[in-house]
């Protein structure tokens, strides 16, 4: 049966895959979700054992990508995972008898976001065609921006504008964005937090005239194609560890809830997953929500794991849509209340459903450092601080120690050298292709946290 896509806030017209990839955010402010989820049988999953990463990606993504010619899709996927520097694309590394790291940092910008954005850049180029031009716009707490830029730089039919919070991304992260020389790349440092950047992007999308004039497209984790690409590595890791005969648990360093939501999708597609563990740092809105049934915003705190310094997790809305039986009107009303009161109480039924799918743990900076140090001492592995949050929460929250625990290693340690050195005394070197990053020229604009100034900047450059 053909899949069409619905907005989580109930807009009445379903869209096609091509339309939701271009739109990113729905016009009613909601996020797009498929109207039903294709499921694989155990036999079908078992038959995937021998597939290479790109072959597996095609087997999964093609189930959702109606309207894209299969040969074109296959070629795009093959091309998207070519720039990865490890032959396995997403290798597993064993830490102890039942604990594994899934290394998702072998892409061009050294974080898991390359998995989605190398694919999305090519997909957008394919869908938009030669005769039109897109404006890609996104907010980043660090890793999305560089990965989006790497996916879009130099593509003929698009411009990309990336907003990052000034002074709140690491030097390596900033330089990965600001040293890309292509003319279609525009970096904006906003004097504010990541949530401020994200609010500006949301407001620009809500401005129908601006959105149409510029053909705006979002590459934030709200874009469905990003979630889709991330489902693949849950299957890939589980298959390496004995799926579907054996259930595997995943611990996922979580900010915007995109990555772990992809794990939840993998489970809904039939992959046997034991626990899905949401790992947060001190910005623990999701952990508190699991514990109390109330999703309540606090202040954003800066931590050692800045890509998770987020209070509002955009993709959580996708999950709410399921928890409330696809009732878009109810979701729209709840989020209206959330905007007003900064908190939202789940119904007892929705809270129970949430707890049936996820476990959550919040990890302090101190425990993050300790985990990096302990792991280095025990195994010789250097963990980046986000991965360390995942490992610490995974170890604390796992119930069945006989089920393999896969910790998503979301960034290369060299992206966050200060935290790694503070914990271990070792400075993690950048891989060869980025060795001269600190000597390259930077280009970016510092602007106030003011939508008018940012709109003007974009108008002047398109
Ligand atoms: C983006 C990011 C995360 C959080 O992922 P979400 O999909 O936003 O939950 C975790 N770790 C790193 C290194 C990241 O870049």
PDB file of N, CA, C and O in Angstrom, residues 167-237:
ATOM      1  N   UNK A 167      29.682  31.429  19.810  1.00  0.00           N
ATOM      2  CA  UNK A 167      30.485  31.086  20.989  1.00  0.00           C
ATOM      3  C   UNK A 167      30.057  29.822  21.702  1.00  0.00           C
ATOM      4  O   UNK A 167      30.649  29.454  22.713  1.00  0.00           O
ATOM      5  N   UNK A 168      29.043  29.139  21.210  1.00  0.00           N
ATOM      6  CA  UNK A 168      28.549  27.954  21.914  1.00  0.00           C
ATOM      7  C   UNK A 168      28.760  26.672  21.113  1.00  0.00           C
ATOM      8  O   UNK A 168      28.114  25.659  21.380  1.00  0.00           O
ATOM      9  N   UNK A 169      29.576  26.737  20.105  1.00  0.00           N
ATOM     10  CA  UNK A 169      29.972  25.493  19.424  1.00  0.00           C
ATOM     11  C   UNK A 169      31.489  25.399  19.550  1.00  0.00           C
ATOM     12  O   UNK A 169      32.168  26.413  19.704  1.00  0.00           O
ATOM     13  N   UNK A 170      32.022  24.199  19.501  1.00  0.00           N
ATOM     14  CA  UNK A 170      33.466  24.044  19.682  1.00  0.00           C
ATOM     15  C   UNK A 170      34.196  24.637  18.479  1.00  0.00           C
ATOM     16  O   UNK A 170      33.609  24.843  17.413  1.00  0.00           O
ATOM     17  N   UNK A 171      35.479  24.924  18.653  1.00  0.00           N
ATOM     18  CA  UNK A 171      36.245  25.516  17.554  1.00  0.00           C
ATOM     19  C   UNK A 171      36.278  24.584  16.348  1.00  0.00           C
ATOM     20  O   UNK A 171      36.137  25.020  15.203  1.00  0.00           O
ATOM     21  N   UNK A 172      36.449  23.298  16.608  1.00  0.00           N
ATOM     22  CA  UNK A 172      36.467  22.351  15.485  1.00  0.00           C
ATOM     23  C   UNK A 172      35.122  22.380  14.761  1.00  0.00           C
ATOM     24  O   UNK A 172      35.056  22.458  13.532  1.00  0.00           O
ATOM     25  N   UNK A 173      34.027  22.357  15.532  1.00  0.00           N
ATOM     26  CA  UNK A 173      32.698  22.383  14.903  1.00  0.00           C
ATOM     27  C   UNK A 173      32.529  23.654  14.070  1.00  0.00           C
ATOM     28  O   UNK A 173      32.041  23.608  12.936  1.00  0.00           O
ATOM     29  N   UNK A 174      32.885  24.810  14.667  1.00  0.00           N
ATOM     30  CA  UNK A 174      32.708  26.066  13.941  1.00  0.00           C
ATOM     31  C   UNK A 174      33.537  26.053  12.655  1.00  0.00           C
ATOM     32  O   UNK A 174      33.034  26.384  11.585  1.00  0.00           O
ATOM     33  N   UNK A 175      34.781  25.647  12.770  1.00  0.00           N
ATOM     34  CA  UNK A 175      35.654  25.683  11.599  1.00  0.00           C
ATOM     35  C   UNK A 175      35.208  24.703  10.511  1.00  0.00           C
ATOM     36  O   UNK A 175      35.418  24.957   9.324  1.00  0.00           O
ATOM     37  N   UNK A 176      34.589  23.606  10.919  1.00  0.00           N
ATOM     38  CA  UNK A 176      34.094  22.686   9.884  1.00  0.00           C
ATOM     39  C   UNK A 176      33.005  23.345   9.043  1.00  0.00           C
ATOM     40  O   UNK A 176      32.787  22.969   7.905  1.00  0.00           O
ATOM     41  N   UNK A 177      32.312  24.345   9.636  1.00  0.00           N
ATOM     42  CA  UNK A 177      31.286  25.065   8.870  1.00  0.00           C
ATOM     43  C   UNK A 177      31.872  26.250   8.124  1.00  0.00           C
ATOM     44  O   UNK A 177      31.550  26.494   6.968  1.00  0.00           O
ATOM     45  N   UNK A 178      32.722  27.011   8.819  1.00  0.00           N
ATOM     46  CA  UNK A 178      33.096  28.332   8.311  1.00  0.00           C
ATOM     47  C   UNK A 178      34.298  28.298   7.367  1.00  0.00           C
ATOM     48  O   UNK A 178      34.640  29.329   6.791  1.00  0.00           O
ATOM     49  N   UNK A 179      34.920  27.162   7.199  1.00  0.00           N
ATOM     50  CA  UNK A 179      36.077  27.095   6.302  1.00  0.00           C
ATOM     51  C   UNK A 179      35.717  26.464   4.948  1.00  0.00           C
ATOM     52  O   UNK A 179      36.605  26.249   4.125  1.00  0.00           O
ATOM     53  N   UNK A 180      34.431  26.187   4.749  1.00  0.00           N
ATOM     54  CA  UNK A 180      34.025  25.626   3.443  1.00  0.00           C
ATOM     55  C   UNK A 180      33.926  26.781   2.448  1.00  0.00           C
ATOM     56  O   UNK A 180      33.169  27.717   2.655  1.00  0.00           O
ATOM     57  N   UNK A 181      34.716  26.767   1.374  1.00  0.00           N
ATOM     58  CA  UNK A 181      34.834  27.947   0.522  1.00  0.00           C
ATOM     59  C   UNK A 181      33.722  28.132  -0.511  1.00  0.00           C
ATOM     60  O   UNK A 181      33.646  29.197  -1.123  1.00  0.00           O
ATOM     61  N   UNK A 182      32.834  27.163  -0.687  1.00  0.00           N
ATOM     62  CA  UNK A 182      31.865  27.269  -1.789  1.00  0.00           C
ATOM     63  C   UNK A 182      30.958  28.493  -1.632  1.00  0.00           C
ATOM     64  O   UNK A 182      30.523  28.826  -0.539  1.00  0.00           O
ATOM     65  N   UNK A 183      30.645  29.114  -2.770  1.00  0.00           N
ATOM     66  CA  UNK A 183      29.867  30.359  -2.775  1.00  0.00           C
ATOM     67  C   UNK A 183      28.426  30.157  -2.308  1.00  0.00           C
ATOM     68  O   UNK A 183      27.756  31.121  -1.939  1.00  0.00           O
ATOM     69  N   UNK A 184      27.909  28.950  -2.374  1.00  0.00           N
ATOM     70  CA  UNK A 184      26.512  28.738  -1.964  1.00  0.00           C
ATOM     71  C   UNK A 184      26.377  28.462  -0.465  1.00  0.00           C
ATOM     72  O   UNK A 184      25.295  28.162   0.012  1.00  0.00           O
ATOM     73  N   UNK A 185      27.459  28.618   0.290  1.00  0.00           N
ATOM     74  CA  UNK A 185      27.451  28.338   1.736  1.00  0.00           C
ATOM     75  C   UNK A 185      27.498  29.646   2.520  1.00  0.00           C
ATOM     76  O   UNK A 185      28.382  30.476   2.291  1.00  0.00           O
ATOM     77  N   UNK A 186      26.536  29.861   3.441  1.00  0.00           N
ATOM     78  CA  UNK A 186      26.460  31.092   4.240  1.00  0.00           C
ATOM     79  C   UNK A 186      26.302  30.746   5.709  1.00  0.00           C
ATOM     80  O   UNK A 186      25.301  30.141   6.101  1.00  0.00           O
ATOM     81  N   UNK A 187      27.274  31.140   6.521  1.00  0.00           N
ATOM     82  CA  UNK A 187      27.230  30.866   7.962  1.00  0.00           C
ATOM     83  C   UNK A 187      26.829  32.113   8.742  1.00  0.00           C
ATOM     84  O   UNK A 187      27.380  33.188   8.524  1.00  0.00           O
ATOM     85  N   UNK A 188      25.876  31.953   9.678  1.00  0.00           N
ATOM     86  CA  UNK A 188      25.440  33.058  10.536  1.00  0.00           C
ATOM     87  C   UNK A 188      25.632  32.641  11.993  1.00  0.00           C
ATOM     88  O   UNK A 188      25.076  31.623  12.433  1.00  0.00           O
ATOM     89  N   UNK A 189      26.429  33.433  12.747  1.00  0.00           N
ATOM     90  CA  UNK A 189      26.575  33.212  14.186  1.00  0.00           C
ATOM     91  C   UNK A 189      25.575  34.122  14.888  1.00  0.00           C
ATOM     92  O   UNK A 189      25.654  35.347  14.787  1.00  0.00           O
ATOM     93  N   UNK A 190      24.589  33.532  15.565  1.00  0.00           N
ATOM     94  CA  UNK A 190      23.529  34.304  16.227  1.00  0.00           C
ATOM     95  C   UNK A 190      23.911  34.517  17.686  1.00  0.00           C
ATOM     96  O   UNK A 190      24.325  33.570  18.372  1.00  0.00           O
ATOM     97  N   UNK A 191      23.762  35.770  18.153  1.00  0.00           N
ATOM     98  CA  UNK A 191      24.055  36.050  19.572  1.00  0.00           C
ATOM     99  C   UNK A 191      22.906  35.521  20.419  1.00  0.00           C
ATOM    100  O   UNK A 191      21.984  36.253  20.787  1.00  0.00           O
ATOM    101  N   UNK A 192      22.933  34.239  20.734  1.00  0.00           N
ATOM    102  CA  UNK A 192      21.861  33.607  21.494  1.00  0.00           C
ATOM    103  C   UNK A 192      22.160  32.124  21.656  1.00  0.00           C
ATOM    104  O   UNK A 192      23.292  31.685  21.428  1.00  0.00           O
ATOM    105  N   UNK A 193      21.135  31.363  22.040  1.00  0.00           N
ATOM    106  CA  UNK A 193      21.305  29.919  22.257  1.00  0.00           C
ATOM    107  C   UNK A 193      20.872  29.150  21.011  1.00  0.00           C
ATOM    108  O   UNK A 193      20.305  29.716  20.069  1.00  0.00           O
ATOM    109  N   UNK A 194      21.075  27.841  21.048  1.00  0.00           N
ATOM    110  CA  UNK A 194      20.581  27.010  19.952  1.00  0.00           C
ATOM    111  C   UNK A 194      19.062  27.135  19.810  1.00  0.00           C
ATOM    112  O   UNK A 194      18.539  27.204  18.702  1.00  0.00           O
ATOM    113  N   UNK A 195      18.354  27.170  20.936  1.00  0.00           N
ATOM    114  CA  UNK A 195      16.889  27.285  20.857  1.00  0.00           C
ATOM    115  C   UNK A 195      16.472  28.594  20.182  1.00  0.00           C
ATOM    116  O   UNK A 195      15.487  28.626  19.441  1.00  0.00           O
ATOM    117  N   UNK A 196      17.239  29.676  20.419  1.00  0.00           N
ATOM    118  CA  UNK A 196      16.967  30.935  19.715  1.00  0.00           C
ATOM    119  C   UNK A 196      17.122  30.733  18.205  1.00  0.00           C
ATOM    120  O   UNK A 196      16.286  31.183  17.415  1.00  0.00           O
ATOM    121  N   UNK A 197      18.191  30.062  17.812  1.00  0.00           N
ATOM    122  CA  UNK A 197      18.423  29.802  16.373  1.00  0.00           C
ATOM    123  C   UNK A 197      17.266  28.993  15.796  1.00  0.00           C
ATOM    124  O   UNK A 197      16.738  29.289  14.719  1.00  0.00           O
ATOM    125  N   UNK A 198      16.885  27.983  16.536  1.00  0.00           N
ATOM    126  CA  UNK A 198      15.819  27.113  16.052  1.00  0.00           C
ATOM    127  C   UNK A 198      14.489  27.874  15.948  1.00  0.00           C
ATOM    128  O   UNK A 198      13.728  27.680  15.013  1.00  0.00           O
ATOM    129  N   UNK A 199      14.233  28.770  16.912  1.00  0.00           N
ATOM    130  CA  UNK A 199      13.003  29.558  16.859  1.00  0.00           C
ATOM    131  C   UNK A 199      12.976  30.480  15.650  1.00  0.00           C
ATOM    132  O   UNK A 199      11.929  30.671  15.027  1.00  0.00           O
ATOM    133  N   UNK A 200      14.128  31.054  15.304  1.00  0.00           N
ATOM    134  CA  UNK A 200      14.183  31.918  14.124  1.00  0.00           C
ATOM    135  C   UNK A 200      13.895  31.098  12.868  1.00  0.00           C
ATOM    136  O   UNK A 200      13.106  31.493  12.004  1.00  0.00           O
ATOM    137  N   UNK A 201      14.497  29.923  12.775  1.00  0.00           N
ATOM    138  CA  UNK A 201      14.260  29.080  11.602  1.00  0.00           C
ATOM    139  C   UNK A 201      12.767  28.721  11.513  1.00  0.00           C
ATOM    140  O   UNK A 201      12.153  28.803  10.448  1.00  0.00           O
ATOM    141  N   UNK A 202      12.191  28.370  12.648  1.00  0.00           N
ATOM    142  CA  UNK A 202      10.760  28.031  12.643  1.00  0.00           C
ATOM    143  C   UNK A 202       9.920  29.221  12.212  1.00  0.00           C
ATOM    144  O   UNK A 202       8.954  29.072  11.452  1.00  0.00           O
ATOM    145  N   UNK A 203      10.277  30.424  12.680  1.00  0.00           N
ATOM    146  CA  UNK A 203       9.509  31.630  12.331  1.00  0.00           C
ATOM    147  C   UNK A 203       9.650  31.932  10.836  1.00  0.00           C
ATOM    148  O   UNK A 203       8.683  32.344  10.192  1.00  0.00           O
ATOM    149  N   UNK A 204      10.831  31.722  10.269  1.00  0.00           N
ATOM    150  CA  UNK A 204      11.010  31.961   8.835  1.00  0.00           C
ATOM    151  C   UNK A 204      10.145  31.003   8.024  1.00  0.00           C
ATOM    152  O   UNK A 204       9.547  31.375   7.018  1.00  0.00           O
ATOM    153  N   UNK A 205      10.042  29.782   8.484  1.00  0.00           N
ATOM    154  CA  UNK A 205       9.190  28.814   7.794  1.00  0.00           C
ATOM    155  C   UNK A 205       7.716  29.159   7.929  1.00  0.00           C
ATOM    156  O   UNK A 205       6.916  28.877   7.049  1.00  0.00           O
ATOM    157  N   UNK A 206       7.364  29.787   9.051  1.00  0.00           N
ATOM    158  CA  UNK A 206       5.957  30.141   9.268  1.00  0.00           C
ATOM    159  C   UNK A 206       5.555  31.355   8.427  1.00  0.00           C
ATOM    160  O   UNK A 206       4.374  31.646   8.274  1.00  0.00           O
ATOM    161  N   UNK A 207       6.528  32.066   7.853  1.00  0.00           N
ATOM    162  CA  UNK A 207       6.270  33.245   7.025  1.00  0.00           C
ATOM    163  C   UNK A 207       6.065  32.774   5.579  1.00  0.00           C
ATOM    164  O   UNK A 207       7.009  32.548   4.838  1.00  0.00           O
ATOM    165  N   UNK A 208       4.783  32.631   5.189  1.00  0.00           N
ATOM    166  CA  UNK A 208       4.466  31.963   3.925  1.00  0.00           C
ATOM    167  C   UNK A 208       5.110  32.649   2.725  1.00  0.00           C
ATOM    168  O   UNK A 208       5.582  31.982   1.798  1.00  0.00           O
ATOM    169  N   UNK A 209       5.154  33.979   2.752  1.00  0.00           N
ATOM    170  CA  UNK A 209       5.692  34.703   1.614  1.00  0.00           C
ATOM    171  C   UNK A 209       7.209  34.451   1.485  1.00  0.00           C
ATOM    172  O   UNK A 209       7.709  34.142   0.401  1.00  0.00           O
ATOM    173  N   UNK A 210       7.888  34.587   2.590  1.00  0.00           N
ATOM    174  CA  UNK A 210       9.344  34.366   2.598  1.00  0.00           C
ATOM    175  C   UNK A 210       9.656  32.937   2.170  1.00  0.00           C
ATOM    176  O   UNK A 210      10.540  32.671   1.359  1.00  0.00           O
ATOM    177  N   UNK A 211       8.874  32.028   2.733  1.00  0.00           N
ATOM    178  CA  UNK A 211       9.070  30.611   2.449  1.00  0.00           C
ATOM    179  C   UNK A 211       8.927  30.309   0.963  1.00  0.00           C
ATOM    180  O   UNK A 211       9.717  29.573   0.375  1.00  0.00           O
ATOM    181  N   UNK A 212       7.912  30.918   0.336  1.00  0.00           N
ATOM    182  CA  UNK A 212       7.695  30.662  -1.089  1.00  0.00           C
ATOM    183  C   UNK A 212       8.717  31.371  -1.970  1.00  0.00           C
ATOM    184  O   UNK A 212       9.258  30.782  -2.901  1.00  0.00           O
ATOM    185  N   UNK A 213       8.990  32.646  -1.640  1.00  0.00           N
ATOM    186  CA  UNK A 213       9.960  33.406  -2.434  1.00  0.00           C
ATOM    187  C   UNK A 213      11.302  32.698  -2.514  1.00  0.00           C
ATOM    188  O   UNK A 213      11.962  32.727  -3.542  1.00  0.00           O
ATOM    189  N   UNK A 214      11.699  32.101  -1.416  1.00  0.00           N
ATOM    190  CA  UNK A 214      13.032  31.505  -1.364  1.00  0.00           C
ATOM    191  C   UNK A 214      13.020  29.989  -1.566  1.00  0.00           C
ATOM    192  O   UNK A 214      14.063  29.371  -1.557  1.00  0.00           O
ATOM    193  N   UNK A 215      11.848  29.428  -1.714  1.00  0.00           N
ATOM    194  CA  UNK A 215      11.732  27.952  -1.741  1.00  0.00           C
ATOM    195  C   UNK A 215      12.522  27.337  -0.590  1.00  0.00           C
ATOM    196  O   UNK A 215      13.459  26.553  -0.781  1.00  0.00           O
ATOM    197  N   UNK A 216      12.142  27.713   0.610  1.00  0.00           N
ATOM    198  CA  UNK A 216      12.857  27.248   1.804  1.00  0.00           C
ATOM    199  C   UNK A 216      12.707  25.751   1.998  1.00  0.00           C
ATOM    200  O   UNK A 216      11.629  25.194   1.796  1.00  0.00           O
ATOM    201  N   UNK A 217      13.791  25.146   2.412  1.00  0.00           N
ATOM    202  CA  UNK A 217      13.780  23.732   2.778  1.00  0.00           C
ATOM    203  C   UNK A 217      14.550  23.571   4.076  1.00  0.00           C
ATOM    204  O   UNK A 217      15.576  24.216   4.267  1.00  0.00           O
ATOM    205  N   UNK A 218      14.037  22.721   4.956  1.00  0.00           N
ATOM    206  CA  UNK A 218      14.715  22.495   6.234  1.00  0.00           C
ATOM    207  C   UNK A 218      15.577  21.252   6.136  1.00  0.00           C
ATOM    208  O   UNK A 218      15.187  20.261   5.528  1.00  0.00           O
ATOM    209  N   UNK A 219      16.750  21.327   6.718  1.00  0.00           N
ATOM    210  CA  UNK A 219      17.560  20.120   6.808  1.00  0.00           C
ATOM    211  C   UNK A 219      17.768  19.730   8.271  1.00  0.00           C
ATOM    212  O   UNK A 219      18.541  18.856   8.575  1.00  0.00           O
ATOM    213  N   UNK A 220      17.073  20.420   9.175  1.00  0.00           N
ATOM    214  CA  UNK A 220      17.130  20.013  10.584  1.00  0.00           C
ATOM    215  C   UNK A 220      16.562  18.612  10.719  1.00  0.00           C
ATOM    216  O   UNK A 220      15.972  18.081   9.778  1.00  0.00           O
ATOM    217  N   UNK A 221      16.700  18.053  11.918  1.00  0.00           N
ATOM    218  CA  UNK A 221      16.272  16.660  12.048  1.00  0.00           C
ATOM    219  C   UNK A 221      14.758  16.538  11.924  1.00  0.00           C
ATOM    220  O   UNK A 221      14.216  15.445  11.979  1.00  0.00           O
ATOM    221  N   UNK A 222      14.046  17.665  11.726  1.00  0.00           N
ATOM    222  CA  UNK A 222      12.626  17.572  11.429  1.00  0.00           C
ATOM    223  C   UNK A 222      12.378  17.044  10.016  1.00  0.00           C
ATOM    224  O   UNK A 222      11.271  16.624   9.711  1.00  0.00           O
ATOM    225  N   UNK A 223      13.380  17.061   9.134  1.00  0.00           N
ATOM    226  CA  UNK A 223      13.152  16.552   7.783  1.00  0.00           C
ATOM    227  C   UNK A 223      13.035  15.026   7.813  1.00  0.00           C
ATOM    228  O   UNK A 223      13.944  14.325   8.279  1.00  0.00           O
ATOM    229  N   UNK A 224      11.946  14.534   7.304  1.00  0.00           N
ATOM    230  CA  UNK A 224      11.672  13.096   7.382  1.00  0.00           C
ATOM    231  C   UNK A 224      12.791  12.245   6.774  1.00  0.00           C
ATOM    232  O   UNK A 224      13.113  11.164   7.266  1.00  0.00           O
ATOM    233  N   UNK A 225      13.411  12.743   5.701  1.00  0.00           N
ATOM    234  CA  UNK A 225      14.440  11.938   5.031  1.00  0.00           C
ATOM    235  C   UNK A 225      15.633  11.681   5.942  1.00  0.00           C
ATOM    236  O   UNK A 225      16.332  10.676   5.806  1.00  0.00           O
ATOM    237  N   UNK A 226      15.859  12.598   6.892  1.00  0.00           N
ATOM    238  CA  UNK A 226      16.974  12.373   7.821  1.00  0.00           C
ATOM    239  C   UNK A 226      16.661  11.217   8.758  1.00  0.00           C
ATOM    240  O   UNK A 226      17.490  10.342   8.999  1.00  0.00           O
ATOM    241  N   UNK A 227      15.463  11.230   9.302  1.00  0.00           N
ATOM    242  CA  UNK A 227      15.053  10.127  10.176  1.00  0.00           C
ATOM    243  C   UNK A 227      15.199   8.809   9.415  1.00  0.00           C
ATOM    244  O   UNK A 227      15.751   7.827   9.906  1.00  0.00           O
ATOM    245  N   UNK A 228      14.688   8.830   8.194  1.00  0.00           N
ATOM    246  CA  UNK A 228      14.687   7.637   7.366  1.00  0.00           C
ATOM    247  C   UNK A 228      16.097   7.057   7.210  1.00  0.00           C
ATOM    248  O   UNK A 228      16.313   5.850   7.399  1.00  0.00           O
ATOM    249  N   UNK A 229      17.057   7.924   6.889  1.00  0.00           N
ATOM    250  CA  UNK A 229      18.428   7.435   6.682  1.00  0.00           C
ATOM    251  C   UNK A 229      19.004   6.859   7.975  1.00  0.00           C
ATOM    252  O   UNK A 229      19.857   5.965   7.939  1.00  0.00           O
ATOM    253  N   UNK A 230      18.546   7.356   9.116  1.00  0.00           N
ATOM    254  CA  UNK A 230      19.100   6.913  10.392  1.00  0.00           C
ATOM    255  C   UNK A 230      18.504   5.580  10.875  1.00  0.00           C
ATOM    256  O   UNK A 230      19.074   4.934  11.751  1.00  0.00           O
ATOM    257  N   UNK A 231      17.386   5.187  10.317  1.00  0.00           N
ATOM    258  CA  UNK A 231      16.819   3.886  10.686  1.00  0.00           C
ATOM    259  C   UNK A 231      17.801   2.767  10.315  1.00  0.00           C
ATOM    260  O   UNK A 231      17.915   1.756  11.002  1.00  0.00           O
ATOM    261  N   UNK A 232      18.534   3.011   9.232  1.00  0.00           N
ATOM    262  CA  UNK A 232      19.349   1.953   8.627  1.00  0.00           C
ATOM    263  C   UNK A 232      20.376   1.382   9.604  1.00  0.00           C
ATOM    264  O   UNK A 232      20.540   0.166   9.717  1.00  0.00           O
ATOM    265  N   UNK A 233      21.077   2.267  10.348  1.00  0.00           N
ATOM    266  CA  UNK A 233      22.175   1.711  11.150  1.00  0.00           C
ATOM    267  C   UNK A 233      21.701   0.945  12.378  1.00  0.00           C
ATOM    268  O   UNK A 233      22.459   0.168  12.940  1.00  0.00           O
ATOM    269  N   UNK A 234      20.455   1.131  12.786  1.00  0.00           N
ATOM    270  CA  UNK A 234      19.923   0.268  13.852  1.00  0.00           C
ATOM    271  C   UNK A 234      19.819  -1.174  13.325  1.00  0.00           C
ATOM    272  O   UNK A 234      20.193  -2.130  14.004  1.00  0.00           O
ATOM    273  N   UNK A 235      19.292  -1.305  12.120  1.00  0.00           N
ATOM    274  CA  UNK A 235      19.230  -2.638  11.499  1.00  0.00           C
ATOM    275  C   UNK A 235      20.635  -3.205  11.310  1.00  0.00           C
ATOM    276  O   UNK A 235      20.899  -4.366  11.619  1.00  0.00           O
ATOM    277  N   UNK A 236      21.521  -2.350  10.797  1.00  0.00           N
ATOM    278  CA  UNK A 236      22.870  -2.817  10.467  1.00  0.00           C
ATOM    279  C   UNK A 236      23.567  -3.377  11.710  1.00  0.00           C
ATOM    280  O   UNK A 236      24.113  -4.487  11.688  1.00  0.00           O
ATOM    281  N   UNK A 237      23.502  -2.618  12.816  1.00  0.00           N
ATOM    282  CA  UNK A 237      24.172  -3.057  14.050  1.00  0.00           C
ATOM    283  C   UNK A 237      23.520  -4.323  14.599  1.00  0.00           C
ATOM    284  O   UNK A 237      24.206  -5.285  14.973  1.00  0.00           O
TER     285      UNK A 237
END
